Amino acid sequence: MTTQPTARHRADVAPDALPVPATDGSVAQWTDRYSHAVMDTFGPPQRVLVRGEGPYVWDADGRRYLDLLGGIAVNSLGHAHPTLTAAISAQLGTLGHVSNFFGSPTQIAFAETLLALAGAPEGSRVFLTNSGTEANEAAFKLARRTGRPRILALENAFHGRSMGALALTWKPAYREPFEPLPGGVEFVPFGDAGALADAMGDDVAALFVEPIQGEAGVRPLPPGYLAEARRLTREHGALLILDEVQTGMGRTGRWFAHQHDHLGGGVVPDAVTVAKGLGGGFPVGALIAYGPQVAALLGRGQHGTTFGGNPVASAAALATIGVIERDDLLAHVSELGAWIREAVAALQHLLVTDVRGDGLLVAIELAGPVSAAVAARALDAGFIVNPCTPTTLRLAPPFVLTQDQAQTFVDFLAALPADPTELTA
Ligand SMILES: *Cc1c(COP(=O)(O)O)cnc(C)c1O
């Protein structure tokens, strides 16, 4: 093992920079070291990656992959985007971190920008976090402050892994090893407005809902559901809290998925949580509380964070939003997403039973529980995709992906066997 810095890809580092960890070593060597140092919560890494550029990443053996997962809907601008890199570096070189006893212009401008993109009414406020689960923890505490005991979430929902967000997450295998969890959460069937009406009451603090369930396989709510959820929550004085951690910040071709007509057009929520794509790869999340009454639910001293709203994270988010606006990427996300769905459908491949999604959040449904086998083949062929359910492949590529690059994956799909039994993991 060498301690020499590899300057190959770091031409811009200052001459007095300390050595960065050597990238020398094969994928196999790094995987072995990983297993002795990193807790085994994720299983062995599929590859050990050393650098990225645009929609591509390279592993320690020098192999290139088209990153169609984008770090799970995070790397909106791709890898090593020069504008994002420059914004983070400039902020770190000016004012990197201050406690939340202080504000910074970058943080304040970021909060204002989020409120504007959300179209949030006068009196709305944001609470800045470092991740999606923390944004949902803040939303959970907001809901508790209504003084009402019950919280509703949807079957198959995913809201995060910390204890509060986990209580809102449906999958029993995620929840049960950690019980008792914060109480009062009940699950109602996905997309069933009648069941929601039956469960709703004046003792309900909030309904948590993803406009498109991401982890569950890119499953959009049926048209009209959010409008009905808004009507019911308003009637009973409950909060409507949208988890847009995966679907927000342009992923679906609008800044927020609920802004699409077919998902929730016209619905004004009480709160929205975002994270994943918000900082383009820099960890940052937010809870947006709509209107002065909701924003006032969390008062002075009732919530806090050391890092949330850190100037560097705020600069990363502002730069990511700025590039999406400057390069008109929302239109590209819509067009390329539609193109991918049409191109995959046009294959009329017997292995593919459905292709769905909005913008660049795409699910390819397979004719059997072979998504892991297909993802493994894809990786060997140089494509990163995600088997998010046994039958579903998820794509959440960078917004800078081109049609030609996407075509290479369509060609890969076309060459797959039609019979799922011919695919072994
Ligand atoms: C990923 C995700 C979360 C959790 O975000 P983390 O940053 O991993 O904590 C919460 N909700 C949804 C809908 C997500 O997709």
Short mmCIF file of C-alpha atoms and ligand atoms in Angstrom, two decimals:
data_model
loop_
_atom_site.label_atom_id
_atom_site.label_comp_id
_atom_site.label_asym_id
_atom_site.label_seq_id
_atom_site.Cartn_x
_atom_site.Cartn_y
_atom_site.Cartn_z
CA MET A 1 0.00 0.00 0.00
CA THR A 2 1.32 3.40 -0.91
CA THR A 3 0.67 6.67 0.83
CA GLN A 4 1.50 8.67 -2.28
CA PRO A 5 -1.33 10.95 -3.35
CA THR A 6 -2.60 10.23 -6.81
CA ALA A 7 -2.48 13.59 -8.50
CA ARG A 8 -3.83 12.13 -11.74
CA HIS A 9 -7.36 13.36 -11.27
CA ARG A 10 -6.63 16.16 -8.85
CA ALA A 11 -4.85 18.68 -11.01
CA ASP A 12 -6.55 21.50 -9.13
CA VAL A 13 -5.34 20.64 -5.61
CA ALA A 14 -3.20 23.24 -3.91
CA PRO A 15 0.54 22.50 -3.68
CA ASP A 16 0.38 22.26 0.11
CA ALA A 17 -2.46 19.71 0.09
CA LEU A 18 -2.02 16.70 2.36
CA PRO A 19 -1.92 13.32 0.67
CA VAL A 20 -5.34 12.06 -0.27
CA PRO A 21 -5.87 8.33 0.33
CA ALA A 22 -4.08 6.40 -2.35
CA THR A 23 -6.40 5.06 -5.03
CA ASP A 24 -3.87 2.39 -5.93
CA GLY A 25 -5.14 -1.12 -5.34
CA SER A 26 -7.52 -3.39 -7.18
CA VAL A 27 -11.26 -3.64 -6.61
CA ALA A 28 -10.62 -6.99 -4.90
CA GLN A 29 -8.03 -5.52 -2.51
CA TRP A 30 -10.23 -2.57 -1.62
CA THR A 31 -13.25 -4.81 -1.11
CA ASP A 32 -11.24 -6.88 1.36
CA ARG A 33 -10.15 -3.76 3.26
CA TYR A 34 -13.76 -2.51 3.24
CA SER A 35 -14.94 -5.70 4.91
CA HIS A 36 -12.47 -5.19 7.75
CA ALA A 37 -13.23 -1.53 8.37
CA VAL A 38 -16.80 -0.69 7.35
CA MET A 39 -19.81 -2.05 9.24
CA ASP A 40 -21.64 -4.73 7.30
CA THR A 41 -24.98 -2.95 6.99
CA PHE A 42 -24.88 -2.67 3.20
CA GLY A 43 -23.23 -5.98 2.36
CA PRO A 44 -20.06 -6.01 0.28
CA PRO A 45 -19.70 -3.08 -2.14
CA GLN A 46 -20.57 -3.98 -5.73
CA ARG A 47 -17.44 -2.14 -6.87
CA VAL A 48 -15.00 0.28 -5.28
CA LEU A 49 -15.16 3.53 -7.23
CA VAL A 50 -12.34 6.02 -7.48
CA ARG A 51 -13.60 8.89 -9.63
CA GLY A 52 -16.45 10.23 -11.69
CA GLU A 53 -17.08 12.67 -14.48
CA GLY A 54 -20.50 13.63 -15.81
CA PRO A 55 -22.69 10.51 -15.85
CA TYR A 56 -19.69 8.14 -15.66
CA VAL A 57 -17.75 6.62 -12.75
CA TRP A 58 -14.59 4.52 -12.79
CA ASP A 59 -13.69 1.65 -10.47
CA ALA A 60 -10.33 0.81 -8.92
CA ASP A 61 -9.58 -1.56 -11.81
CA GLY A 62 -10.04 1.30 -14.27
CA ARG A 63 -13.40 0.12 -15.61
CA ARG A 64 -15.96 2.73 -16.58
CA TYR A 65 -19.69 2.61 -15.73
CA LEU A 66 -22.61 4.70 -16.91
CA ASP A 67 -24.19 5.73 -13.61
CA LEU A 68 -27.92 5.35 -14.22
CA LEU A 69 -28.67 5.39 -10.49
CA GLY A 70 -26.96 8.70 -9.72
CA GLY A 71 -26.11 7.75 -6.15
CA ILE A 72 -29.85 6.99 -5.66
CA ALA A 73 -31.34 10.12 -7.20
CA VAL A 74 -28.63 12.33 -5.71
CA ASN A 75 -26.09 13.26 -8.39
CA SER A 76 -28.39 15.52 -10.41
CA LEU A 77 -25.47 17.28 -12.07
CA GLY A 78 -23.48 14.09 -12.55
CA HIS A 79 -20.05 13.63 -11.02
CA ALA A 80 -17.39 16.30 -10.49
CA HIS A 81 -19.50 19.06 -12.04
CA PRO A 82 -17.16 22.06 -12.38
CA THR A 83 -19.72 24.67 -11.26
CA LEU A 84 -20.69 22.68 -8.18
CA THR A 85 -17.05 21.94 -7.37
CA ALA A 86 -16.16 25.62 -7.70
CA ALA A 87 -19.09 26.76 -5.54
CA ILE A 88 -18.24 24.33 -2.74
CA SER A 89 -14.54 25.21 -2.87
CA ALA A 90 -15.23 28.94 -2.89
CA GLN A 91 -17.57 28.72 0.09
CA LEU A 92 -15.21 26.47 2.04
CA GLY A 93 -12.42 28.95 1.34
CA THR A 94 -14.55 31.87 2.56
CA LEU A 95 -16.68 30.60 5.46
CA GLY A 96 -17.01 26.84 5.78
CA HIS A 97 -19.00 26.32 8.94
CA VAL A 98 -20.63 28.39 11.64
CA SER A 99 -22.89 27.28 14.45
CA ASN A 100 -26.60 27.86 14.13
CA PHE A 101 -26.21 30.65 16.68
CA PHE A 102 -25.21 32.54 13.53
CA GLY A 103 -26.58 32.91 10.03
CA SER A 104 -24.76 33.20 6.74
CA PRO A 105 -25.80 34.90 3.49
CA THR A 106 -25.49 31.58 1.63
CA GLN A 107 -27.82 29.83 4.06
CA ILE A 108 -30.37 32.64 3.98
CA ALA A 109 -30.34 32.83 0.17
CA PHE A 110 -30.73 29.05 0.02
CA ALA A 111 -33.76 29.09 2.34
CA GLU A 112 -35.36 31.91 0.30
CA THR A 113 -34.71 30.02 -2.94
CA LEU A 114 -36.32 26.83 -1.62
CA LEU A 115 -39.44 28.73 -0.55
CA ALA A 116 -39.66 30.36 -3.97
CA LEU A 117 -39.28 27.06 -5.88
CA ALA A 118 -41.93 25.49 -3.65
CA GLY A 119 -44.30 28.38 -4.32
CA ALA A 120 -44.83 28.42 -0.56
CA PRO A 121 -47.13 31.17 0.75
CA GLU A 122 -46.10 34.20 2.80
CA GLY A 123 -45.01 33.20 6.28
CA SER A 124 -43.57 29.83 5.21
CA ARG A 125 -40.24 28.77 6.70
CA VAL A 126 -37.60 26.08 6.22
CA PHE A 127 -35.64 23.94 8.66
CA LEU A 128 -32.36 22.79 7.11
CA THR A 129 -30.95 19.31 7.71
CA ASN A 130 -28.21 17.00 6.38
CA SER A 131 -30.30 14.13 5.07
CA GLY A 132 -33.74 12.88 4.16
CA THR A 133 -34.33 10.99 7.36
CA GLU A 134 -33.52 14.12 9.38
CA ALA A 135 -35.93 16.19 7.30
CA ASN A 136 -38.63 13.63 8.12
CA GLU A 137 -37.63 13.60 11.82
CA ALA A 138 -38.21 17.35 11.84
CA ALA A 139 -41.58 16.81 10.13
CA PHE A 140 -42.47 14.13 12.68
CA LYS A 141 -41.73 16.54 15.54
CA LEU A 142 -43.77 19.21 13.74
CA ALA A 143 -46.68 16.78 13.59
CA ARG A 144 -46.34 15.93 17.30
CA ARG A 145 -46.64 19.63 18.12
CA THR A 146 -50.26 19.60 16.92
CA GLY A 147 -50.95 17.75 20.18
CA ARG A 148 -52.81 15.02 18.32
CA PRO A 149 -51.86 11.37 18.92
CA ARG A 150 -52.27 9.65 15.54
CA ILE A 151 -50.11 9.85 12.42
CA LEU A 152 -51.04 8.17 9.14
CA ALA A 153 -48.59 6.82 6.58
CA LEU A 154 -49.07 4.58 3.55
CA GLU A 155 -48.36 0.90 3.13
CA ASN A 156 -45.03 0.37 1.36
CA ALA A 157 -43.89 3.87 2.37
CA PHE A 158 -40.21 4.63 2.87
CA HIS A 159 -39.34 7.67 4.97
CA GLY A 160 -35.87 6.85 6.34
CA ARG A 161 -33.95 4.83 8.92
CA SER A 162 -33.67 6.96 12.05
CA MET A 163 -36.17 6.05 14.75
CA GLY A 164 -38.91 8.55 13.95
CA ALA A 165 -38.68 8.18 10.18
CA LEU A 166 -38.43 4.42 10.65
CA ALA A 167 -41.71 4.45 12.55
CA LEU A 168 -43.25 5.97 9.39
CA THR A 169 -41.60 3.35 7.15
CA TRP A 170 -43.77 0.41 6.27
CA LYS A 171 -41.43 -2.52 5.67
CA PRO A 172 -41.63 -4.74 8.78
CA ALA A 173 -38.09 -6.10 8.23
CA TYR A 174 -36.73 -2.56 8.61
CA ARG A 175 -38.88 -1.67 11.61
CA GLU A 176 -39.32 -4.75 13.78
CA PRO A 177 -35.71 -5.25 14.98
CA PHE A 178 -35.82 -1.72 16.45
CA GLU A 179 -39.15 -1.69 18.25
CA PRO A 180 -40.39 0.00 20.31
CA LEU A 181 -40.42 2.93 17.91
CA PRO A 182 -42.13 6.29 18.49
CA GLY A 183 -45.80 5.41 18.74
CA GLY A 184 -49.01 6.52 17.12
CA VAL A 185 -48.22 5.66 13.49
CA GLU A 186 -50.82 3.72 11.49
CA PHE A 187 -50.51 2.50 7.91
CA VAL A 188 -53.33 2.82 5.40
CA PRO A 189 -53.48 1.02 2.04
CA PHE A 190 -51.57 2.77 -0.78
CA GLY A 191 -53.63 4.97 -3.06
CA ASP A 192 -56.97 4.02 -1.47
CA ALA A 193 -58.89 7.25 -0.80
CA GLY A 194 -61.79 5.36 0.81
CA ALA A 195 -59.47 3.70 3.33
CA LEU A 196 -57.93 7.10 4.06
CA ALA A 197 -61.37 8.60 4.68
CA ASP A 198 -62.15 5.74 7.09
CA ALA A 199 -58.89 6.22 9.01
CA MET A 200 -59.04 10.02 9.11
CA GLY A 201 -60.35 11.76 12.21
CA ASP A 202 -59.94 14.84 14.39
CA ASP A 203 -57.29 13.01 16.42
CA VAL A 204 -54.98 12.70 13.38
CA ALA A 205 -51.93 14.98 13.50
CA ALA A 206 -50.66 14.34 9.98
CA LEU A 207 -50.67 12.21 6.88
CA PHE A 208 -47.20 11.46 5.49
CA VAL A 209 -47.11 10.55 1.81
CA GLU A 210 -44.66 10.24 -1.09
CA PRO A 211 -46.20 11.50 -4.38
CA ILE A 212 -44.32 8.63 -6.04
CA GLN A 213 -43.17 5.80 -3.78
CA GLY A 214 -39.52 5.49 -4.74
CA GLU A 215 -38.09 2.58 -2.77
CA ALA A 216 -41.30 0.61 -3.27
CA GLY A 217 -40.66 0.56 -7.02
CA VAL A 218 -41.45 4.02 -8.45
CA ARG A 219 -45.18 3.77 -7.77
CA PRO A 220 -47.08 7.03 -8.40
CA LEU A 221 -50.19 7.79 -6.38
CA PRO A 222 -53.32 7.38 -8.47
CA PRO A 223 -54.55 10.64 -10.04
CA GLY A 224 -56.84 12.51 -7.66
CA TYR A 225 -55.53 10.83 -4.51
CA LEU A 226 -53.51 13.81 -3.28
CA ALA A 227 -56.41 16.19 -3.92
CA GLU A 228 -58.69 13.92 -1.89
CA ALA A 229 -56.01 13.59 0.82
CA ARG A 230 -55.83 17.39 0.94
CA ARG A 231 -59.61 17.67 1.26
CA LEU A 232 -59.75 15.08 4.06
CA THR A 233 -56.79 16.45 6.02
CA ARG A 234 -58.19 19.98 5.79
CA GLU A 235 -61.63 18.84 6.87
CA HIS A 236 -60.13 17.24 9.99
CA GLY A 237 -57.44 19.83 10.66
CA ALA A 238 -54.61 17.35 10.02
CA LEU A 239 -51.33 18.21 8.31
CA LEU A 240 -50.60 16.95 4.79
CA ILE A 241 -46.86 16.25 4.73
CA LEU A 242 -45.30 15.29 1.41
CA ASP A 243 -42.04 13.36 1.43
CA GLU A 244 -40.32 14.56 -1.73
CA VAL A 245 -36.87 13.44 -0.59
CA GLN A 246 -36.52 11.31 -3.74
CA THR A 247 -38.99 13.00 -6.10
CA GLY A 248 -38.14 16.64 -5.35
CA MET A 249 -35.59 19.09 -6.75
CA GLY A 250 -36.27 18.40 -10.40
CA ARG A 251 -36.06 14.62 -10.47
CA THR A 252 -39.46 14.27 -12.15
CA GLY A 253 -39.11 17.28 -14.46
CA ARG A 254 -40.78 19.74 -12.08
CA TRP A 255 -39.15 21.12 -8.97
CA PHE A 256 -41.57 19.02 -6.91
CA ALA A 257 -43.50 15.97 -8.05
CA HIS A 258 -46.74 17.21 -6.49
CA GLN A 259 -46.63 20.14 -8.94
CA HIS A 260 -47.51 17.72 -11.78
CA ASP A 261 -51.21 17.77 -12.66
CA HIS A 262 -51.52 13.98 -12.61
CA LEU A 263 -49.87 13.69 -9.19
CA GLY A 264 -51.23 16.57 -7.18
CA GLY A 265 -51.64 19.64 -9.39
CA GLY A 266 -53.00 22.50 -7.36
CA VAL A 267 -52.53 20.81 -4.01
CA VAL A 268 -50.90 23.07 -1.42
CA PRO A 269 -49.36 20.83 1.24
CA ASP A 270 -48.64 21.82 4.85
CA ALA A 271 -45.06 20.62 4.67
CA VAL A 272 -42.63 19.09 2.18
CA THR A 273 -39.37 17.30 2.90
CA VAL A 274 -36.47 17.21 0.42
CA ALA A 275 -32.89 15.92 0.44
CA LYS A 276 -31.30 13.47 -2.04
CA GLY A 277 -30.81 15.65 -5.16
CA LEU A 278 -30.87 18.92 -3.25
CA GLY A 279 -27.10 19.38 -2.93
CA GLY A 280 -26.09 17.53 -6.10
CA GLY A 281 -24.12 15.04 -3.98
CA PHE A 282 -23.33 17.22 -0.97
CA PRO A 283 -25.39 16.06 2.04
CA VAL A 284 -28.24 18.50 2.64
CA GLY A 285 -31.96 18.25 3.33
CA ALA A 286 -34.84 20.48 4.29
CA LEU A 287 -38.27 20.63 5.83
CA ILE A 288 -40.43 23.29 4.21
CA ALA A 289 -43.35 24.37 6.40
CA TYR A 290 -46.13 26.10 4.47
CA GLY A 291 -47.63 29.20 5.99
CA PRO A 292 -47.09 30.89 9.37
CA GLN A 293 -49.22 28.55 11.47
CA VAL A 294 -47.41 25.38 10.41
CA ALA A 295 -44.02 27.11 10.54
CA ALA A 296 -44.71 28.20 14.13
CA LEU A 297 -45.31 24.62 15.32
CA LEU A 298 -41.58 24.23 15.95
CA GLY A 299 -40.61 27.16 18.14
CA ARG A 300 -37.36 28.34 19.67
CA GLY A 301 -35.44 25.54 21.33
CA GLN A 302 -37.76 22.80 20.08
CA HIS A 303 -35.48 21.46 17.39
CA GLY A 304 -31.86 21.85 16.41
CA THR A 305 -28.87 20.59 14.46
CA THR A 306 -25.17 21.39 14.42
CA PHE A 307 -24.57 20.97 10.70
CA GLY A 308 -27.98 21.67 9.14
CA GLY A 309 -27.83 24.73 6.90
CA ASN A 310 -24.03 24.79 7.00
CA PRO A 311 -22.71 27.40 4.52
CA VAL A 312 -20.95 24.79 2.35
CA ALA A 313 -24.07 22.61 2.11
CA SER A 314 -26.11 25.71 1.34
CA ALA A 315 -23.65 26.75 -1.37
CA ALA A 316 -23.84 23.26 -2.88
CA ALA A 317 -27.64 23.43 -2.98
CA LEU A 318 -27.67 26.93 -4.47
CA ALA A 319 -25.17 25.88 -7.14
CA THR A 320 -27.13 22.73 -7.98
CA ILE A 321 -30.37 24.69 -8.31
CA GLY A 322 -28.52 27.40 -10.26
CA VAL A 323 -27.13 24.97 -12.82
CA ILE A 324 -30.51 23.26 -13.26
CA GLU A 325 -32.03 26.68 -14.00
CA ARG A 326 -29.15 28.02 -16.13
CA ASP A 327 -28.95 24.90 -18.32
CA ASP A 328 -32.73 24.42 -18.52
CA LEU A 329 -32.35 20.90 -17.15
CA LEU A 330 -35.96 20.45 -16.01
CA ALA A 331 -37.10 20.42 -19.65
CA HIS A 332 -34.30 17.97 -20.47
CA VAL A 333 -35.31 15.72 -17.56
CA SER A 334 -38.90 15.58 -18.86
CA GLU A 335 -37.89 14.98 -22.47
CA LEU A 336 -35.18 12.41 -21.83
CA GLY A 337 -37.31 10.56 -19.27
CA ALA A 338 -40.17 10.29 -21.76
CA TRP A 339 -37.71 9.20 -24.45
CA ILE A 340 -36.28 6.44 -22.24
CA ARG A 341 -39.75 5.10 -21.37
CA GLU A 342 -40.78 5.12 -25.04
CA ALA A 343 -37.53 3.53 -26.20
CA VAL A 344 -37.79 0.73 -23.62
CA ALA A 345 -41.47 0.14 -24.42
CA ALA A 346 -40.71 0.13 -28.15
CA LEU A 347 -38.35 -2.83 -27.66
CA GLN A 348 -41.46 -4.94 -26.99
CA HIS A 349 -39.11 -7.16 -25.05
CA LEU A 350 -40.81 -10.14 -23.44
CA LEU A 351 -38.73 -9.69 -20.30
CA VAL A 352 -40.12 -6.15 -19.79
CA THR A 353 -43.74 -6.01 -18.65
CA ASP A 354 -43.98 -2.30 -17.83
CA VAL A 355 -41.98 0.91 -17.85
CA ARG A 356 -43.18 3.83 -15.76
CA GLY A 357 -42.12 6.92 -13.87
CA ASP A 358 -41.85 10.66 -14.29
CA GLY A 359 -38.87 12.53 -15.64
CA LEU A 360 -35.66 10.75 -14.77
CA LEU A 361 -37.18 8.54 -12.07
CA VAL A 362 -37.88 5.42 -14.09
CA ALA A 363 -38.96 1.88 -13.23
CA ILE A 364 -38.60 -1.06 -15.57
CA GLU A 365 -40.84 -3.92 -14.47
CA LEU A 366 -39.58 -7.41 -15.34
CA ALA A 367 -41.45 -10.64 -16.10
CA GLY A 368 -40.10 -12.37 -12.99
CA PRO A 369 -38.06 -11.86 -9.81
CA VAL A 370 -34.84 -11.36 -11.76
CA SER A 371 -34.04 -7.69 -11.15
CA ALA A 372 -30.90 -8.51 -9.13
CA ALA A 373 -29.66 -10.81 -11.90
CA VAL A 374 -30.29 -8.16 -14.54
CA ALA A 375 -28.60 -5.49 -12.42
CA ALA A 376 -25.55 -7.74 -12.01
CA ARG A 377 -25.38 -8.31 -15.76
CA ALA A 378 -25.79 -4.58 -16.32
CA LEU A 379 -22.89 -3.86 -13.97
CA ASP A 380 -20.68 -6.32 -15.82
CA ALA A 381 -21.68 -4.56 -19.04
CA GLY A 382 -20.82 -1.14 -17.55
CA PHE A 383 -24.20 0.18 -16.33
CA ILE A 384 -25.22 1.02 -12.75
CA VAL A 385 -28.92 0.39 -12.13
CA ASN A 386 -30.83 -0.57 -9.00
CA PRO A 387 -33.02 -3.63 -8.36
CA CYS A 388 -35.31 -1.80 -5.92
CA THR A 389 -37.81 -4.68 -5.73
CA PRO A 390 -37.33 -8.29 -6.88
CA THR A 391 -39.13 -7.48 -10.15
CA THR A 392 -38.25 -3.79 -10.58
CA LEU A 393 -35.20 -2.01 -11.93
CA ARG A 394 -34.94 1.64 -10.93
CA LEU A 395 -33.10 4.30 -12.91
CA ALA A 396 -32.43 7.74 -11.41
CA PRO A 397 -29.62 9.05 -13.62
CA PRO A 398 -27.93 12.47 -13.58
CA PHE A 399 -29.86 15.22 -15.36
CA VAL A 400 -26.85 15.74 -17.62
CA LEU A 401 -27.30 12.31 -19.23
CA THR A 402 -27.63 12.51 -23.01
CA GLN A 403 -29.94 10.53 -25.28
CA ASP A 404 -26.95 8.80 -26.93
CA GLN A 405 -25.72 7.64 -23.53
CA ALA A 406 -29.20 6.42 -22.59
CA GLN A 407 -29.40 4.57 -25.91
CA THR A 408 -26.46 2.38 -24.91
CA PHE A 409 -28.51 1.03 -22.00
CA VAL A 410 -31.56 0.49 -24.20
CA ASP A 411 -29.27 -1.58 -26.47
CA PHE A 412 -28.14 -3.59 -23.43
CA LEU A 413 -31.78 -4.32 -22.52
CA ALA A 414 -32.57 -5.35 -26.09
CA ALA A 415 -29.88 -8.04 -25.93
CA LEU A 416 -31.24 -9.64 -22.72
CA PRO A 417 -32.88 -13.06 -22.99
CA ALA A 418 -36.68 -12.97 -23.21
CA ASP A 419 -37.09 -15.85 -20.78
CA PRO A 420 -36.49 -14.89 -17.12
CA THR A 421 -35.41 -18.44 -16.26
CA GLU A 422 -32.34 -17.91 -18.45
CA LEU A 423 -31.13 -15.23 -16.03
CA THR A 424 -29.25 -16.37 -12.98
CA ALA A 425 -27.80 -14.01 -10.42
C1 LIG B 1 -34.04 8.19 0.60
C2 LIG B 1 -35.33 8.59 1.17
C3 LIG B 1 -35.44 8.99 2.52
C4 LIG B 1 -34.26 8.95 3.46
O1 LIG B 1 -33.26 9.83 3.08
P1 LIG B 1 -31.78 9.63 3.69
O2 LIG B 1 -31.03 10.82 3.16
O3 LIG B 1 -31.28 8.32 3.18
O4 LIG B 1 -31.89 9.64 5.15
C5 LIG B 1 -36.67 9.40 2.98
N1 LIG B 1 -37.75 9.41 2.18
C6 LIG B 1 -37.68 9.04 0.89
C7 LIG B 1 -38.91 9.11 0.04
C8 LIG B 1 -36.48 8.60 0.35
O5 LIG B 1 -36.42 8.19 -0.92
#
